[in-house]
Coordinates of C-alpha atoms and ligand atoms in Angstrom, one line a residue:
M1 CA -56.4 -55.3 38.3
K2 CA -58.1 -58.6 38.2
K3 CA -57.7 -60.8 41.3
R4 CA -56.0 -64.1 40.6
I5 CA -57.9 -66.9 42.3
L6 CA -56.8 -70.5 42.7
L7 CA -59.9 -72.7 43.0
L8 CA -59.1 -76.0 44.7
A9 CA -61.6 -78.9 44.3
G10 CA -61.9 -82.6 44.7
G11 CA -59.6 -83.8 47.4
Q12 CA -59.0 -87.1 49.2
S13 CA -62.2 -87.4 51.2
G14 CA -65.4 -89.3 50.4
E15 CA -66.9 -86.0 49.3
H16 CA -64.5 -85.7 46.3
E17 CA -67.3 -85.8 43.7
V18 CA -69.5 -83.4 45.7
S19 CA -66.6 -81.0 45.8
L20 CA -66.2 -81.2 42.0
M21 CA -69.8 -80.4 41.4
S22 CA -69.6 -77.4 43.8
A23 CA -66.4 -76.2 42.1
K24 CA -68.0 -76.2 38.6
S25 CA -70.7 -73.9 39.9
V26 CA -68.3 -71.5 41.6
L27 CA -66.0 -71.5 38.5
A28 CA -69.0 -70.5 36.3
A29 CA -70.1 -67.8 38.8
L30 CA -67.0 -65.9 39.7
P31 CA -67.3 -62.7 37.6
R32 CA -64.6 -62.7 34.9
D33 CA -64.3 -58.9 34.8
Q34 CA -63.0 -59.1 38.4
F35 CA -61.3 -62.5 38.7
D36 CA -58.8 -64.6 36.8
V37 CA -59.7 -68.1 38.1
T38 CA -57.4 -71.2 37.9
P39 CA -59.1 -74.4 39.0
V40 CA -56.8 -77.2 40.3
V41 CA -58.3 -80.5 41.1
I42 CA -56.7 -82.6 43.9
S43 CA -57.1 -86.3 43.1
K44 CA -58.3 -88.9 45.5
Q45 CA -54.7 -89.8 46.0
G46 CA -53.9 -86.2 47.0
R47 CA -52.0 -85.1 43.9
W48 CA -52.6 -81.7 42.5
L49 CA -53.5 -82.1 38.8
P50 CA -52.1 -80.0 36.0
P51 CA -54.5 -77.9 33.9
T52 CA -55.4 -80.4 31.2
D53 CA -56.1 -83.2 33.8
T54 CA -58.0 -80.7 35.9
A55 CA -60.2 -79.8 33.0
R56 CA -60.8 -83.4 32.2
A57 CA -61.7 -84.2 35.9
L58 CA -64.1 -81.3 36.1
E59 CA -65.8 -82.5 32.9
S60 CA -66.1 -86.1 33.8
G61 CA -66.8 -85.5 37.5
V62 CA -64.0 -87.7 38.8
S63 CA -60.2 -87.2 38.8
A64 CA -57.6 -89.2 37.1
H65 CA -54.3 -90.3 38.6
G66 CA -51.1 -88.4 38.4
G67 CA -50.3 -84.8 39.3
D68 CA -47.9 -83.1 41.5
L69 CA -47.2 -83.4 45.2
V70 CA -49.2 -81.0 47.4
L71 CA -46.2 -79.1 48.7
H72 CA -44.6 -78.6 45.3
R73 CA -47.7 -77.0 43.9
A74 CA -48.4 -74.9 46.9
A75 CA -45.0 -73.3 46.6
S76 CA -45.9 -72.1 43.1
A77 CA -49.3 -70.9 44.3
E78 CA -47.6 -67.7 45.5
G79 CA -48.7 -66.1 42.2
Y80 CA -52.3 -66.0 43.5
D81 CA -54.1 -63.3 45.4
A82 CA -56.4 -65.8 47.1
V83 CA -57.3 -69.4 47.2
F84 CA -60.9 -70.8 47.3
P85 CA -60.4 -74.2 48.9
L86 CA -63.7 -75.7 47.9
L87 CA -62.9 -79.1 49.6
H88 CA -65.2 -81.0 51.9
G89 CA -64.2 -83.4 54.7
P90 CA -60.8 -84.6 55.9
M91 CA -57.7 -83.2 54.1
G92 CA -59.6 -80.1 53.0
E93 CA -62.2 -78.8 55.4
D94 CA -60.3 -79.9 58.5
G95 CA -57.5 -77.3 58.8
T96 CA -54.9 -79.3 56.8
I97 CA -55.1 -77.3 53.6
Q98 CA -55.7 -74.2 55.7
G99 CA -52.4 -74.8 57.4
L100 CA -50.6 -75.2 54.1
L101 CA -52.0 -72.0 52.7
T102 CA -51.2 -70.1 56.0
L103 CA -47.6 -71.3 55.7
A104 CA -47.5 -70.2 52.1
G105 CA -48.8 -66.8 53.1
I106 CA -51.8 -66.9 50.7
P107 CA -55.3 -65.6 51.8
F108 CA -58.0 -68.1 51.5
V109 CA -61.8 -68.3 51.6
G110 CA -63.3 -69.7 54.8
S111 CA -62.2 -70.6 58.3
G112 CA -58.5 -70.8 59.4
V113 CA -56.7 -73.8 60.9
L114 CA -58.4 -73.5 64.3
G115 CA -62.0 -73.0 63.2
S116 CA -61.7 -75.6 60.5
A117 CA -60.1 -78.3 62.7
V118 CA -62.4 -77.8 65.6
S119 CA -65.5 -77.7 63.5
M120 CA -64.6 -80.8 61.6
D121 CA -64.2 -82.9 64.7
K122 CA -67.6 -83.6 66.2
V123 CA -66.2 -84.2 69.7
M124 CA -64.2 -81.0 69.8
T125 CA -67.1 -79.0 68.4
K126 CA -69.4 -80.4 71.2
Q127 CA -66.8 -79.6 73.9
V128 CA -66.3 -76.0 72.7
L129 CA -70.0 -75.4 72.2
A130 CA -70.9 -76.8 75.6
S131 CA -68.7 -74.2 77.2
A132 CA -70.5 -71.6 75.2
G133 CA -73.8 -72.7 76.5
V134 CA -75.1 -74.1 73.2
P135 CA -77.7 -76.9 73.6
Q136 CA -76.7 -80.3 72.2
V137 CA -77.6 -84.0 72.5
A138 CA -75.8 -86.1 75.2
W139 CA -72.6 -87.7 73.8
A140 CA -69.5 -89.6 74.7
L141 CA -66.1 -90.1 73.0
A142 CA -64.5 -93.5 72.3
L143 CA -61.0 -94.2 70.9
R144 CA -60.1 -97.0 68.5
H145 CA -57.5 -98.4 71.0
E146 CA -60.2 -98.7 73.6
W147 CA -62.5 -100.5 71.2
R148 CA -59.6 -102.9 70.5
S149 CA -58.4 -103.4 74.1
T150 CA -61.5 -103.0 76.3
P151 CA -64.5 -103.2 74.1
D152 CA -66.9 -103.7 77.0
T153 CA -66.1 -100.3 78.4
V154 CA -67.1 -98.8 75.1
R155 CA -70.3 -100.8 75.0
V156 CA -71.2 -99.7 78.5
R157 CA -70.5 -96.0 77.6
A158 CA -72.7 -96.3 74.6
S159 CA -75.5 -98.2 76.4
N160 CA -75.6 -95.5 79.1
L161 CA -76.8 -93.0 76.4
G162 CA -79.8 -95.3 75.8
F163 CA -81.1 -96.7 72.5
P164 CA -81.5 -95.8 69.8
L165 CA -78.2 -93.9 69.6
F166 CA -76.0 -92.7 66.8
V167 CA -72.4 -93.9 66.2
K168 CA -70.2 -91.6 64.0
P169 CA -66.6 -91.2 63.0
A170 CA -65.6 -87.9 64.7
N171 CA -64.0 -86.4 61.5
L172 CA -66.2 -87.1 58.5
G173 CA -69.2 -85.8 56.7
S174 CA -72.0 -86.7 54.2
S175 CA -73.2 -89.3 56.8
V176 CA -70.3 -91.6 55.8
G177 CA -69.7 -94.3 58.5
I178 CA -72.8 -93.2 60.6
S179 CA -75.1 -95.7 62.0
K180 CA -78.4 -95.4 63.9
V181 CA -78.1 -98.2 66.6
N182 CA -81.4 -99.5 67.7
S183 CA -80.3 -102.1 70.3
A184 CA -77.1 -103.4 72.0
G185 CA -76.9 -106.2 69.4
E186 CA -76.3 -103.7 66.7
L187 CA -73.4 -101.9 68.5
T188 CA -70.5 -104.0 67.3
A189 CA -71.2 -103.6 63.6
A190 CA -71.7 -99.8 64.1
L191 CA -68.5 -99.4 66.1
D192 CA -66.4 -101.6 63.7
L193 CA -67.7 -99.4 60.8
A194 CA -66.9 -96.1 62.5
F195 CA -63.5 -97.2 63.8
G196 CA -62.6 -98.4 60.3
L197 CA -62.8 -94.7 59.2
D198 CA -61.5 -92.8 62.2
R199 CA -59.6 -93.4 65.5
R200 CA -62.0 -91.1 67.3
V201 CA -65.7 -92.0 67.4
I202 CA -68.6 -90.1 68.9
L203 CA -71.5 -91.8 70.5
E204 CA -74.6 -89.7 70.5
A205 CA -77.9 -90.0 72.2
M206 CA -80.7 -89.7 69.8
T207 CA -83.1 -86.7 70.1
S208 CA -86.2 -87.7 72.1
Y209 CA -88.3 -87.9 68.9
K210 CA -87.3 -88.0 65.3
P211 CA -86.1 -84.4 64.9
R212 CA -86.9 -81.9 62.2
E213 CA -83.6 -80.8 60.5
V214 CA -83.1 -77.1 60.1
E215 CA -80.1 -75.3 58.8
V216 CA -78.9 -71.7 58.6
G217 CA -76.1 -70.0 56.6
I218 CA -73.6 -67.7 58.2
L219 CA -71.6 -65.1 56.2
G220 CA -68.9 -62.8 57.4
N221 CA -65.7 -62.6 59.5
D222 CA -65.9 -60.8 62.8
T223 CA -69.3 -59.3 62.2
P224 CA -71.2 -62.3 60.6
I225 CA -74.8 -62.3 59.4
A226 CA -77.3 -65.2 59.6
S227 CA -79.5 -66.1 56.7
P228 CA -83.2 -67.1 57.0
V229 CA -83.6 -70.7 58.3
G230 CA -84.1 -73.6 55.9
E231 CA -85.5 -77.1 56.5
L232 CA -84.8 -80.5 54.9
Q233 CA -87.6 -82.9 54.7
F234 CA -87.1 -86.5 53.6
D235 CA -88.6 -89.9 54.1
A236 CA -85.9 -92.0 55.7
E237 CA -84.8 -93.3 59.2
F238 CA -82.2 -90.5 59.2
Y239 CA -80.5 -88.2 56.7
D240 CA -78.0 -90.8 55.4
Y241 CA -75.7 -90.7 52.3
D242 CA -78.3 -92.0 49.8
T243 CA -81.0 -89.6 51.0
K244 CA -78.5 -86.7 50.7
Y245 CA -77.3 -87.4 47.2
T246 CA -80.1 -89.2 45.4
E247 CA -82.0 -86.7 43.4
G248 CA -85.5 -86.2 44.7
R249 CA -85.1 -88.0 48.1
A250 CA -85.0 -84.8 50.1
T251 CA -86.7 -81.4 49.7
M252 CA -85.5 -78.1 50.8
H253 CA -87.9 -75.6 52.4
I254 CA -86.7 -72.0 52.6
P255 CA -87.9 -70.3 54.8
A256 CA -88.5 -73.3 57.1
P257 CA -92.2 -73.4 58.3
L258 CA -91.3 -72.6 61.9
P259 CA -92.6 -70.1 64.5
D260 CA -90.6 -66.9 64.3
S261 CA -89.3 -67.3 67.8
V262 CA -87.7 -70.7 66.9
S263 CA -86.1 -69.3 63.7
Q264 CA -84.7 -66.4 65.6
R265 CA -83.2 -68.8 68.2
V266 CA -81.6 -70.8 65.4
R267 CA -80.0 -67.7 64.0
D268 CA -78.8 -66.5 67.4
I269 CA -77.3 -69.8 68.5
A270 CA -75.7 -70.3 65.1
L271 CA -73.9 -66.9 65.4
T272 CA -72.8 -67.8 68.9
A273 CA -71.4 -71.1 67.6
F274 CA -69.7 -69.4 64.6
R275 CA -67.9 -67.1 67.0
A276 CA -67.1 -69.7 69.7
L277 CA -65.5 -72.0 67.0
D278 CA -63.5 -69.1 65.5
C279 CA -65.1 -69.6 62.1
A280 CA -64.5 -67.2 59.3
G281 CA -66.1 -66.4 55.9
L282 CA -68.9 -68.9 55.8
A283 CA -70.5 -71.8 57.6
R284 CA -73.7 -73.8 57.5
V285 CA -74.9 -74.5 61.0
D286 CA -77.3 -77.5 61.3
F287 CA -79.8 -78.1 64.1
F288 CA -82.3 -80.6 65.3
Y289 CA -85.7 -79.2 66.2
V290 CA -87.8 -81.5 68.3
Q291 CA -91.3 -80.3 67.7
E292 CA -92.9 -82.4 70.4
T293 CA -90.8 -80.9 73.1
G294 CA -89.7 -77.6 71.6
E295 CA -86.1 -78.5 72.1
L296 CA -83.6 -76.9 69.7
L297 CA -80.2 -78.7 69.6
L298 CA -77.2 -77.8 67.5
N299 CA -76.0 -80.8 65.5
E300 CA -72.9 -79.6 63.6
V301 CA -71.1 -76.7 61.9
N302 CA -69.9 -77.2 58.3
T303 CA -67.1 -74.8 57.4
M304 CA -67.2 -75.6 53.7
P305 CA -70.8 -76.7 53.0
G306 CA -72.0 -78.1 49.7
F307 CA -71.8 -75.2 47.2
T308 CA -73.6 -76.1 43.9
T309 CA -76.2 -73.5 42.8
T310 CA -78.9 -75.8 44.2
S311 CA -77.1 -76.5 47.5
M312 CA -78.6 -75.4 50.8
Y313 CA -76.0 -72.9 51.8
P314 CA -76.1 -70.7 48.6
K315 CA -79.9 -71.0 48.6
L316 CA -80.1 -69.8 52.2
L317 CA -78.0 -66.8 51.3
E318 CA -80.1 -66.2 48.2
A319 CA -83.1 -66.0 50.5
A320 CA -81.1 -63.3 52.4
G321 CA -80.9 -61.3 49.1
I322 CA -77.4 -62.4 48.1
S323 CA -77.2 -64.0 44.6
Y324 CA -74.8 -66.9 44.0
S325 CA -72.3 -64.8 42.0
E326 CA -72.5 -62.0 44.6
L327 CA -71.9 -64.6 47.3
V328 CA -68.7 -66.0 45.8
T329 CA -67.5 -62.5 45.1
R330 CA -68.1 -61.5 48.8
L331 CA -66.4 -64.6 50.0
V332 CA -63.2 -63.7 48.1
G333 CA -63.5 -60.2 49.6
L334 CA -63.8 -61.7 53.1
A335 CA -60.7 -63.8 52.5
L336 CA -58.7 -60.7 51.5
E337 CA -60.1 -58.7 54.5
K338 CA -59.1 -61.4 57.0
R339 CA -55.4 -60.9 56.4
Ligands
ADP401 P1 -72.5 -85.5 58.8 O1 -71.5 -84.6 59.2 O2 -72.0 -86.7 58.1 O3 -73.6 -84.8 58.0 P2 -74.4 -85.6 61.1 O4 -73.9 -85.5 62.5 O5 -75.0 -84.4 60.5 O6 -73.2 -86.1 60.1 O7 -75.4 -86.8 61.0 C1 -76.1 -87.2 59.8 C2 -77.6 -87.3 60.0 O8 -77.8 -88.4 61.0 C3 -78.3 -86.1 60.6 O9 -78.6 -85.2 59.5 C4 -79.5 -86.8 61.2 O10 -80.5 -87.1 60.2 C5 -79.0 -88.0 61.8 N1 -78.5 -87.8 63.2 C6 -77.2 -87.7 63.6 N2 -77.1 -87.6 64.9 C7 -78.4 -87.6 65.4 C8 -78.9 -87.5 66.7 N3 -78.1 -87.4 67.8 N4 -80.3 -87.6 66.9 C9 -81.1 -87.8 65.8 N5 -80.6 -87.9 64.5 C10 -79.3 -87.8 64.3
MG402 MG1 -71.1 -82.6 58.5
MG403 MG1 -74.8 -83.3 58.8

């Protein structure tokens, strides 16, 4: 019997459009002899669109208004064998949808509530990974109410990390709301921006030199495997939104031109992090490699990474010998096995 799959895409985060692109690729790749796939696009307003509106949104790359309330639709999702929540960022990659699906009793692709929520929050990730001995940059947490009531304490906390530093909303992705702060004079604008998007903000020391950015794909549940390591090269101050999503601004190198010992450490640390964060199914683990000092620092863990046929995660797994359609098939298998 064919497995009935609900493919969720879009969602309320700034990564709505990226998710729709990923979903189109997955939809085309899930083998039809094994799967009956129903795509449902979640609008930017959080409504679950009916089939005709979903088809239109996938076609045009952006969702219309309308649709059902989340809970209403989830109740009728009982007719599915598994859900592929191909959603990035808040309200999708952060444990919220995972909680809903867990309540509804439907297996789903990727990490559960705990792994998703902890990995989405850059502060919680750092705390958990520090206790697992994973090397990371120095950092501090700031809360919106502190920025409103005692801004000088936040400024001091930031300055103690030294300049330049990075200011980031704790729960976002795609570099949205992230600033590289070169001097104390630039702090206010950076903090206002980040606190406009999240009540938790992470302040991060910059790596000692501009880092090389290397990434590795993890696949599996309790016995995960790590892909070869990839590297992103780009000509920008840092890997900001425009650099990420403007065609031709960044190039992917797989395998990354790194000494074997460094690649092996990337893979080992990524597997340690995947386990420490209780991830499942898949994750793309991103690192900074400071060539000048040899430091390797874990930056973040993405539990639902970009998933078009040309995205880093599927390309990394392809380098491990797993084709795109085999990959999506395996992910559904891992979702069913997790139960
Ligand atoms: P997102 O989850 O939005 O991708 P990241 O934490 O990965 O956020 O930051 C986006 C980019 O900003 C990174 O890929 C890197 O280019 C730059 N960056 C972030 N933090 C640092 C840091 N501490 N040191 C150097 N570069 C950084
Ligand atoms: Mg991220
Ligand atoms: Mg990132």
